[in-house]
mmCIF file of C-alpha atoms in Angstrom:
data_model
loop_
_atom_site.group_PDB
_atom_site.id
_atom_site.type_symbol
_atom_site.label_atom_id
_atom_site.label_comp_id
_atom_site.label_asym_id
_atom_site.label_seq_id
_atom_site.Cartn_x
_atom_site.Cartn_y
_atom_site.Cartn_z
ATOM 1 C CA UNK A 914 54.198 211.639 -151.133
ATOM 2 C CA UNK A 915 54.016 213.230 -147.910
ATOM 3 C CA UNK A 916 53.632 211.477 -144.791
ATOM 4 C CA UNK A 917 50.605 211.561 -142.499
ATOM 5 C CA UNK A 918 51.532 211.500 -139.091
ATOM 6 C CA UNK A 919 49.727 212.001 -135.964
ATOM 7 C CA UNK A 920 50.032 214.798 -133.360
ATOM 8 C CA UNK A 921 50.311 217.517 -136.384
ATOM 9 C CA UNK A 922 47.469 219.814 -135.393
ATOM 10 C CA UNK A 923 47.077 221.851 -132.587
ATOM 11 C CA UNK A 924 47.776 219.979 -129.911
ATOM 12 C CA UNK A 925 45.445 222.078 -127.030
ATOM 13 C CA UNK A 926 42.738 221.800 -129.279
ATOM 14 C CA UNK A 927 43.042 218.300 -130.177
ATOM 15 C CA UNK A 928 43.475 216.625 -126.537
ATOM 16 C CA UNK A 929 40.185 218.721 -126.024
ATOM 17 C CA UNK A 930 38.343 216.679 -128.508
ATOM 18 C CA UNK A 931 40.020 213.779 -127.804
ATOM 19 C CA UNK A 932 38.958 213.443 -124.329
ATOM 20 C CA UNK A 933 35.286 215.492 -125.420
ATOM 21 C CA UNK A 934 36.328 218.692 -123.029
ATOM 22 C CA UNK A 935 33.598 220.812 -123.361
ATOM 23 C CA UNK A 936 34.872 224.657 -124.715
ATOM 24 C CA UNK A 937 35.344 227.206 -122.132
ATOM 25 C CA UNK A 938 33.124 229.876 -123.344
ATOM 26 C CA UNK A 939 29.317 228.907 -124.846
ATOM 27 C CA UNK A 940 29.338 228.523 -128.796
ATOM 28 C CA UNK A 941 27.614 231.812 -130.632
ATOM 29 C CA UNK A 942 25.282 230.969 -133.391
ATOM 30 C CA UNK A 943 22.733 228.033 -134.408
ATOM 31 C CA UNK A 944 22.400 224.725 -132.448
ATOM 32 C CA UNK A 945 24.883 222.178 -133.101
ATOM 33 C CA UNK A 946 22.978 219.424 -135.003
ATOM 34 C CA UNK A 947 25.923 216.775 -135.964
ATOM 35 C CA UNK A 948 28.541 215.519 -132.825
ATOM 36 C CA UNK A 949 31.987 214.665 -133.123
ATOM 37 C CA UNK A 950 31.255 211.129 -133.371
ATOM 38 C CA UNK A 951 29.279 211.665 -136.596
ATOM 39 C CA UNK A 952 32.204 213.337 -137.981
ATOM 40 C CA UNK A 953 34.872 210.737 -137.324
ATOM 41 C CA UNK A 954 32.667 207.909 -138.081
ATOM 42 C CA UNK A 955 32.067 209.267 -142.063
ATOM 43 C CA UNK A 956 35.839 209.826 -142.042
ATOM 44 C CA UNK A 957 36.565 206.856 -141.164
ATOM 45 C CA UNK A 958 34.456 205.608 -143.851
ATOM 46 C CA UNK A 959 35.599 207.467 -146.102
ATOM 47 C CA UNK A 960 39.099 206.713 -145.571
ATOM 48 C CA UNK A 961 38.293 202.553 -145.295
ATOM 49 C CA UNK A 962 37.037 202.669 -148.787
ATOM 50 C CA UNK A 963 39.253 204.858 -150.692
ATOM 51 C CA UNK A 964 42.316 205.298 -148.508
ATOM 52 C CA UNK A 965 43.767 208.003 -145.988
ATOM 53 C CA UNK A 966 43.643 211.004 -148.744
ATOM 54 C CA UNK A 967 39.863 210.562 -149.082
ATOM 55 C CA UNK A 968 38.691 211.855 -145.575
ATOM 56 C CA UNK A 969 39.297 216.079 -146.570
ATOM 57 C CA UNK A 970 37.168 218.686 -144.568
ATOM 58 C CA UNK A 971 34.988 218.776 -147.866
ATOM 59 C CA UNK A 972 34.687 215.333 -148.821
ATOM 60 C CA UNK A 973 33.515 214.760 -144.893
ATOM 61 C CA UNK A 974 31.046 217.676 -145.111
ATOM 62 C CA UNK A 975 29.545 216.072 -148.047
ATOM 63 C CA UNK A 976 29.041 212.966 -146.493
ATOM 64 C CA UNK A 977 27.272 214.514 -143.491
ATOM 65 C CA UNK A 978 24.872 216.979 -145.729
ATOM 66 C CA UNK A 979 26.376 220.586 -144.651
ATOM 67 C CA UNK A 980 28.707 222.903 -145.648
ATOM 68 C CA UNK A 981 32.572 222.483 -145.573
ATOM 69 C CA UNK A 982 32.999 226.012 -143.203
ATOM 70 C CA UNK A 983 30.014 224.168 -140.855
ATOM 71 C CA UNK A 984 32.506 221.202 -140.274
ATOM 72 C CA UNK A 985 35.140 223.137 -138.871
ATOM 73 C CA UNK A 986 32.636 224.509 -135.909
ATOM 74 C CA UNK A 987 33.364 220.536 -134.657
ATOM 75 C CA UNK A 988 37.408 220.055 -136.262
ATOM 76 C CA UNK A 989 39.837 222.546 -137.009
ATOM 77 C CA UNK A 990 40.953 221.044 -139.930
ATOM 78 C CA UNK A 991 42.569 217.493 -141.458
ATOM 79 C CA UNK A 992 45.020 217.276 -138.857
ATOM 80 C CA UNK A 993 43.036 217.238 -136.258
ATOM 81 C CA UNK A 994 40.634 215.078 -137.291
ATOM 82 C CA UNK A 995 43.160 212.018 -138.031
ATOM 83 C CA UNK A 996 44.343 211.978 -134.247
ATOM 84 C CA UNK A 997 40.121 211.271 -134.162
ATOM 85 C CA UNK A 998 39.899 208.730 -136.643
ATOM 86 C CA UNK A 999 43.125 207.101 -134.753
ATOM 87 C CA UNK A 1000 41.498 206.877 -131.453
ATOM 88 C CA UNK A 1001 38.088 205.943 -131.973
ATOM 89 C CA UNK A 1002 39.500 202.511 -134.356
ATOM 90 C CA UNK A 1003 41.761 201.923 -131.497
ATOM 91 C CA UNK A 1004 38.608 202.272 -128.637
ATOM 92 C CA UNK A 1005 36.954 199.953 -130.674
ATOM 93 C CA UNK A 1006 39.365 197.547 -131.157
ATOM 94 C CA UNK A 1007 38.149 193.589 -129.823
ATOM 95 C CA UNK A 1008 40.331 193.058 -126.531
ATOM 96 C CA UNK A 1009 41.141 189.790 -125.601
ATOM 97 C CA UNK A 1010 41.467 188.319 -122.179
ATOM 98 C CA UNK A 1011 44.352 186.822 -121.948
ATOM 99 C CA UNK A 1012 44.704 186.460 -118.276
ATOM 100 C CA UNK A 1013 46.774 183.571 -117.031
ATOM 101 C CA UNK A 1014 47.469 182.647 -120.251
ATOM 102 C CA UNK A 1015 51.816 182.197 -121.068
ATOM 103 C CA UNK A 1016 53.476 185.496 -122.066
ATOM 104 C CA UNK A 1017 53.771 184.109 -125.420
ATOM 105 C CA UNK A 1018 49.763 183.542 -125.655
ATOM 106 C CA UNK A 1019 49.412 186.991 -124.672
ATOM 107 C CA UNK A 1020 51.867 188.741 -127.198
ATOM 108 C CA UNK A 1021 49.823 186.787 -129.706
ATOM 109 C CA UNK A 1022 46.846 188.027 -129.258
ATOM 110 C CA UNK A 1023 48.002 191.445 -129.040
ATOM 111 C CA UNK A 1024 49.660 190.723 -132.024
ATOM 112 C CA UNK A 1025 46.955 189.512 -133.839
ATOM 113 C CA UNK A 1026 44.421 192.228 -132.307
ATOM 114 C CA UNK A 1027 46.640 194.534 -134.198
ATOM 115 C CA UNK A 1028 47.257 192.776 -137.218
ATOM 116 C CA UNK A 1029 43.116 193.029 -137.525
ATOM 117 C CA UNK A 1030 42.818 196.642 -137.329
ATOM 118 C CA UNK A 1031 45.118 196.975 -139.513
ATOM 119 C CA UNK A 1032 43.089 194.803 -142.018
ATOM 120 C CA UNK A 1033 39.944 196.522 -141.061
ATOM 121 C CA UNK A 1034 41.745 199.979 -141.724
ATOM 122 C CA UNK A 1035 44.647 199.618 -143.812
ATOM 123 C CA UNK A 1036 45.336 203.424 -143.755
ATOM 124 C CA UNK A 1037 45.840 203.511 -140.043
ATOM 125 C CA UNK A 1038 49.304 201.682 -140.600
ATOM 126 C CA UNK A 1039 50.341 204.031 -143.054
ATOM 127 C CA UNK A 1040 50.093 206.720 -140.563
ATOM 128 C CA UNK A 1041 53.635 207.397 -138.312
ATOM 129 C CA UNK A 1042 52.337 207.949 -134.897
ATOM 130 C CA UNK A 1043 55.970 208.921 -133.017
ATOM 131 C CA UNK A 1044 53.520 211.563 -131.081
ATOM 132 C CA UNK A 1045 50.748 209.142 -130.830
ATOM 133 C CA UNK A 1046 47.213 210.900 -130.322
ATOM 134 C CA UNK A 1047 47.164 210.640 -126.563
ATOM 135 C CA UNK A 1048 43.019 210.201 -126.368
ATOM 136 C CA UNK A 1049 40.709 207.501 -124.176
ATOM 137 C CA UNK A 1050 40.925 205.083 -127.267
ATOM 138 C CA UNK A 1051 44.912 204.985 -127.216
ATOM 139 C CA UNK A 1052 45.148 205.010 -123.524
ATOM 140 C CA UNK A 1053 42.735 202.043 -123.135
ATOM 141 C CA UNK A 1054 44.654 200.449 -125.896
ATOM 142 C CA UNK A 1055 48.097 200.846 -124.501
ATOM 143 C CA UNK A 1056 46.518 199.627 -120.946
ATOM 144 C CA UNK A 1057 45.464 196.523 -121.928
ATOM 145 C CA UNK A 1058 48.678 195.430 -124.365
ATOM 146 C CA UNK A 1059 51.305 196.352 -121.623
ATOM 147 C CA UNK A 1060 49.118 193.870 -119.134
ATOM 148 C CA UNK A 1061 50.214 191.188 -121.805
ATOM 149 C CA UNK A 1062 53.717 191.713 -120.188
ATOM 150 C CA UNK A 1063 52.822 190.874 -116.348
ATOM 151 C CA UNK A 1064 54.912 188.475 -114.755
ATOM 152 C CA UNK A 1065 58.107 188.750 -117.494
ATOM 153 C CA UNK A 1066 60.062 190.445 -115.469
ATOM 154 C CA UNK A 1067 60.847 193.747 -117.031
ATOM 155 C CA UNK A 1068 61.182 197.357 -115.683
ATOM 156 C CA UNK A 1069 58.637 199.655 -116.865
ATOM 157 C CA UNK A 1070 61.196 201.185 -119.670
ATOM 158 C CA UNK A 1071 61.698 197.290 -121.323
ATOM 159 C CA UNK A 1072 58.068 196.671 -121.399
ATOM 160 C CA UNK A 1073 57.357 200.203 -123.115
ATOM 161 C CA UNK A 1074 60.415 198.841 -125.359
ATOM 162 C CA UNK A 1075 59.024 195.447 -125.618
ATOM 163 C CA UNK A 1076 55.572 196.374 -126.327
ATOM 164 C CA UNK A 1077 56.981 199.046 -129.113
ATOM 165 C CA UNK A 1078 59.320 196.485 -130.806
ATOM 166 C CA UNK A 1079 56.419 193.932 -131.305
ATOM 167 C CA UNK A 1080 54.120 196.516 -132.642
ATOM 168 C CA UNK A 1081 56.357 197.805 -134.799
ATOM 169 C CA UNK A 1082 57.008 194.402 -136.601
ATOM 170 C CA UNK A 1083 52.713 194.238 -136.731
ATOM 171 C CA UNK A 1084 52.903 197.851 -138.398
ATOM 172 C CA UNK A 1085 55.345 197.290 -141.033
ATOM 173 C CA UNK A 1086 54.035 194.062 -142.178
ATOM 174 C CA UNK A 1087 50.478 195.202 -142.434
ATOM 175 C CA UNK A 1088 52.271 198.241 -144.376
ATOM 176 C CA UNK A 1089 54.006 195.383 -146.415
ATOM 177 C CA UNK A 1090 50.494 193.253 -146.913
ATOM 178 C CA UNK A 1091 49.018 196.898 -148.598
ATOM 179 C CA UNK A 1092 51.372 196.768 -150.867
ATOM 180 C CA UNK A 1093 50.824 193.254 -151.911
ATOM 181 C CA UNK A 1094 47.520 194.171 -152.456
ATOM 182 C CA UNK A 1095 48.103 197.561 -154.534
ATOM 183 C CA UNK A 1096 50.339 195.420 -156.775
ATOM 184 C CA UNK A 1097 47.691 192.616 -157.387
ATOM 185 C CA UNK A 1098 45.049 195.548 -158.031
ATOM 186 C CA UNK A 1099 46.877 197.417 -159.863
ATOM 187 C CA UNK A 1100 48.466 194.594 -162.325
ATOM 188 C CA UNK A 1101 45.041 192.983 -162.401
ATOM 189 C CA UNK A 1102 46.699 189.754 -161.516
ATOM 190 C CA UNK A 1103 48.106 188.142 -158.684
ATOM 191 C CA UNK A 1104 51.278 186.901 -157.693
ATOM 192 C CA UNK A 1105 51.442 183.501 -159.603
ATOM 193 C CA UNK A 1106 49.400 184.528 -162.450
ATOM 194 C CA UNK A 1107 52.111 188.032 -163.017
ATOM 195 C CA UNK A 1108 55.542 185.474 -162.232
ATOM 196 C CA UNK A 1109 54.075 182.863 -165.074
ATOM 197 C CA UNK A 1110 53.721 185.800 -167.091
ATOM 198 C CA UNK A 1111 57.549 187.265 -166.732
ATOM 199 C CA UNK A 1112 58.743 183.921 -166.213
ATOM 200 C CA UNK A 1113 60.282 183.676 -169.995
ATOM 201 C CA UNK A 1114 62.080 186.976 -169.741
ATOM 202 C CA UNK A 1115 63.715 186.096 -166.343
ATOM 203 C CA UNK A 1116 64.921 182.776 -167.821
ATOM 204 C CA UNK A 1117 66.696 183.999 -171.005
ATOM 205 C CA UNK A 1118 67.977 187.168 -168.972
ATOM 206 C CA UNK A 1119 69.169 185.677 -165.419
ATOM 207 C CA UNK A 1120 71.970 183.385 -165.309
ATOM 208 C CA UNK A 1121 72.211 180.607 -162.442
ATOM 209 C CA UNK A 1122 75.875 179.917 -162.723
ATOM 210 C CA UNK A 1123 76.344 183.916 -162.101
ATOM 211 C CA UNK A 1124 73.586 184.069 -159.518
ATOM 212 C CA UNK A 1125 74.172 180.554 -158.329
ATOM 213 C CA UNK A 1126 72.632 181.160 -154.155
ATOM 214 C CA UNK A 1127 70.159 183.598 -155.346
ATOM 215 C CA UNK A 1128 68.726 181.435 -157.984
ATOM 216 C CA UNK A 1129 68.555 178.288 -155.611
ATOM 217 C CA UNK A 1130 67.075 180.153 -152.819
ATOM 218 C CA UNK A 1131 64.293 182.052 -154.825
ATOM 219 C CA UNK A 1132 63.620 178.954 -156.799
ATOM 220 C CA UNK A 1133 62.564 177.564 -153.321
ATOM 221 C CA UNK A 1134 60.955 180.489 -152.010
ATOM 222 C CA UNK A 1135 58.873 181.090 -155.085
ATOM 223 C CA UNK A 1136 57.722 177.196 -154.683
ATOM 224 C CA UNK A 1137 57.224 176.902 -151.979
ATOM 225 C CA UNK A 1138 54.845 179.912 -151.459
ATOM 226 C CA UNK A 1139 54.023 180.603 -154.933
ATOM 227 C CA UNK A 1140 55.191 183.715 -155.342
ATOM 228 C CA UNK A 1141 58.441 185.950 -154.391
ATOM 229 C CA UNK A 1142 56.727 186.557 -151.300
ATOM 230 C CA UNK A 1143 53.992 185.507 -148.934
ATOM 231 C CA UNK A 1144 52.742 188.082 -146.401
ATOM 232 C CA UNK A 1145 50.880 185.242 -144.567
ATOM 233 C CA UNK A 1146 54.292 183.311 -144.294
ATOM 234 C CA UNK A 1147 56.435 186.456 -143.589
ATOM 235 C CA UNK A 1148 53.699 187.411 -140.459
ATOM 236 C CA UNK A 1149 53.881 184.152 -139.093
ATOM 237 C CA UNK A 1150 57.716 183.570 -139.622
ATOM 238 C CA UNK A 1151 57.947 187.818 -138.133
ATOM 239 C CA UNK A 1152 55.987 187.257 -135.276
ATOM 240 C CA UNK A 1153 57.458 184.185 -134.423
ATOM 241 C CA UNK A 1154 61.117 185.132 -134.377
ATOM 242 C CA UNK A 1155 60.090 188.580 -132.734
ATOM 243 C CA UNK A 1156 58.660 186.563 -129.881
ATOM 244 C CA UNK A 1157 62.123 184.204 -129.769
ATOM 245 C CA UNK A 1158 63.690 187.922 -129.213
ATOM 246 C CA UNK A 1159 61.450 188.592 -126.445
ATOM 247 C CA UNK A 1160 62.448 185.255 -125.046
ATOM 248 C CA UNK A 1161 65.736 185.982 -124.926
ATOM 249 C CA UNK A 1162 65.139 189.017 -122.665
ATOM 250 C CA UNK A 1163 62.452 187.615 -120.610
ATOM 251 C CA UNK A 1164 64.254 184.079 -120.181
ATOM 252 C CA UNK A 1165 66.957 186.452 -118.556
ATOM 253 C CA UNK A 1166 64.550 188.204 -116.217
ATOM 254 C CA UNK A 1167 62.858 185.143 -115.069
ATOM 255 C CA UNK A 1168 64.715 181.889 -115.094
ATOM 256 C CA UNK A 1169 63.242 178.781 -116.270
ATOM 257 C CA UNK A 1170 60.764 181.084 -118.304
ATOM 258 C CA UNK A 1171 60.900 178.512 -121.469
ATOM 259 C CA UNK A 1172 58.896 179.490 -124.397
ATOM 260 C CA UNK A 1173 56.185 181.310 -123.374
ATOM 261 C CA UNK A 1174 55.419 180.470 -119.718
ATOM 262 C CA UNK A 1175 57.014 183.263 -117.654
ATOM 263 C CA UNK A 1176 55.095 184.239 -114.457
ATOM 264 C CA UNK A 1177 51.109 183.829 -114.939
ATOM 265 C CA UNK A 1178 48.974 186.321 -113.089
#
């Protein structure tokens, strides 16, 4: 399946909707009746509900009551129109203040601010954003999360890093968590009810004495979180030894940092 990735459209036209830059010369034709907003906002929908292959130029159109060519008087075309959807879910995102709170309290909550987008819209993790679409919703975004970094001591290249390592980890568990929840869907069961099910077959097929570590260990795994694997567990276990990474480097900058205190500003 191809990849969706951001930045894949024109990328003149595309910062000019991002930021709303009126066109040059005055539009020919019949009055504008829908904005750009409308647009996103029934893509968005659109992909929400039925994933990131839902939101076409005709599928959009249809939602909105017009004709597919009428849509592309507002958006070019699919690519475009993603670097949209991207920015206005991260403008809306909830931002917490975090101010004065320890470093660790702050990555948190980015963390976590994040993880709930992703929830909210599970296709926007599925979407590599190496270009990222550089509108008002990413900028505002990218503002706020690198303030969670005051007072760690890092140059402005390790917090970019810093920032990008713990979002990364965010990203490819709430790409993980999907999955989870494709399997359940798709099997019509979930976790415990489809390992009770193939439990029989795994017992007269795996040996222990063979597999002697790997039986132990996923014996205790799959008790302890009743199934092969938790995403709840694996975010909380994640996050917390990608903080104890972050400590490592910020401990370094700032001496006598401990876990989580750093400089508060």
């Amino acid at each position: 399946m191809p990849v969706e990735r951001s930045s894949a459209g024109d990328p003149a036209r595309t910062l000019e909707l991002l930021w709303r830059v009126p066109a040059d010369a005055p539009r020919r034709g019949p009055r504008q009746r829908l904005s750009i907003d409308a647009v996103v906002d029934v893509a968005i929908d659109l992909a929400d509900a039925e994933g990131l292959e839902a939101p076409t130029m005709r599928r959009v159109a249809q939602g909105l009551g017009v004709a597919p060519m009428t849509l592309y008087t507002y958006v070019p075309g699919k690519a475009e129109l993603l670097d949209l959807m991207l920015d206005a879910v991260y403008a809306r995102m909830p931002r917490t203040n975090t101010a004065g709170r320890p470093w660790r309290e702050r990555l948190t909550a980015v963390a976590e601010e994040n993880r709930a987008l992703f929830e909210a819209h599970p296709w926007a993790a599925a979407v590599a954003t190496g270009r990222p679409p550089l509108g008002p919703g990413l900028m505002a975004k990218y503002e706020h999360e690198l303030s969670a970094l005051d007072g760690c001591g890092l140059d402005d290249v390790e917090r970019d890093d810093a920032l990008t390592y713990l979002l990364g980890f965010v990203q490819a568990h709430a790409r993980s968590a999907a999955e989870a929840r494709e399997a359940r869907r798709d099997s019509a069961m979930d976790d415990e009810q489809w390992w009770a099910a193939n439990a029989p077959l795994l017992a007269r097929v795996l040996d222990p004495d063979t597999y002697p570590t790997a039986s132990r260990v996923g014996t205790a795994a799959g008790t302890a979180h009743g199934s092969a694997h938790s995403p709840a567990h694996a975010y909380t276990f994640g996050l917390a030894r990608t903080l104890d990474g972050l400590g490592a480097l910020i401990e370094r900058r700032v001496p006598g940092a401990g876990p989580g205190e750093g400089r508060r500003r």
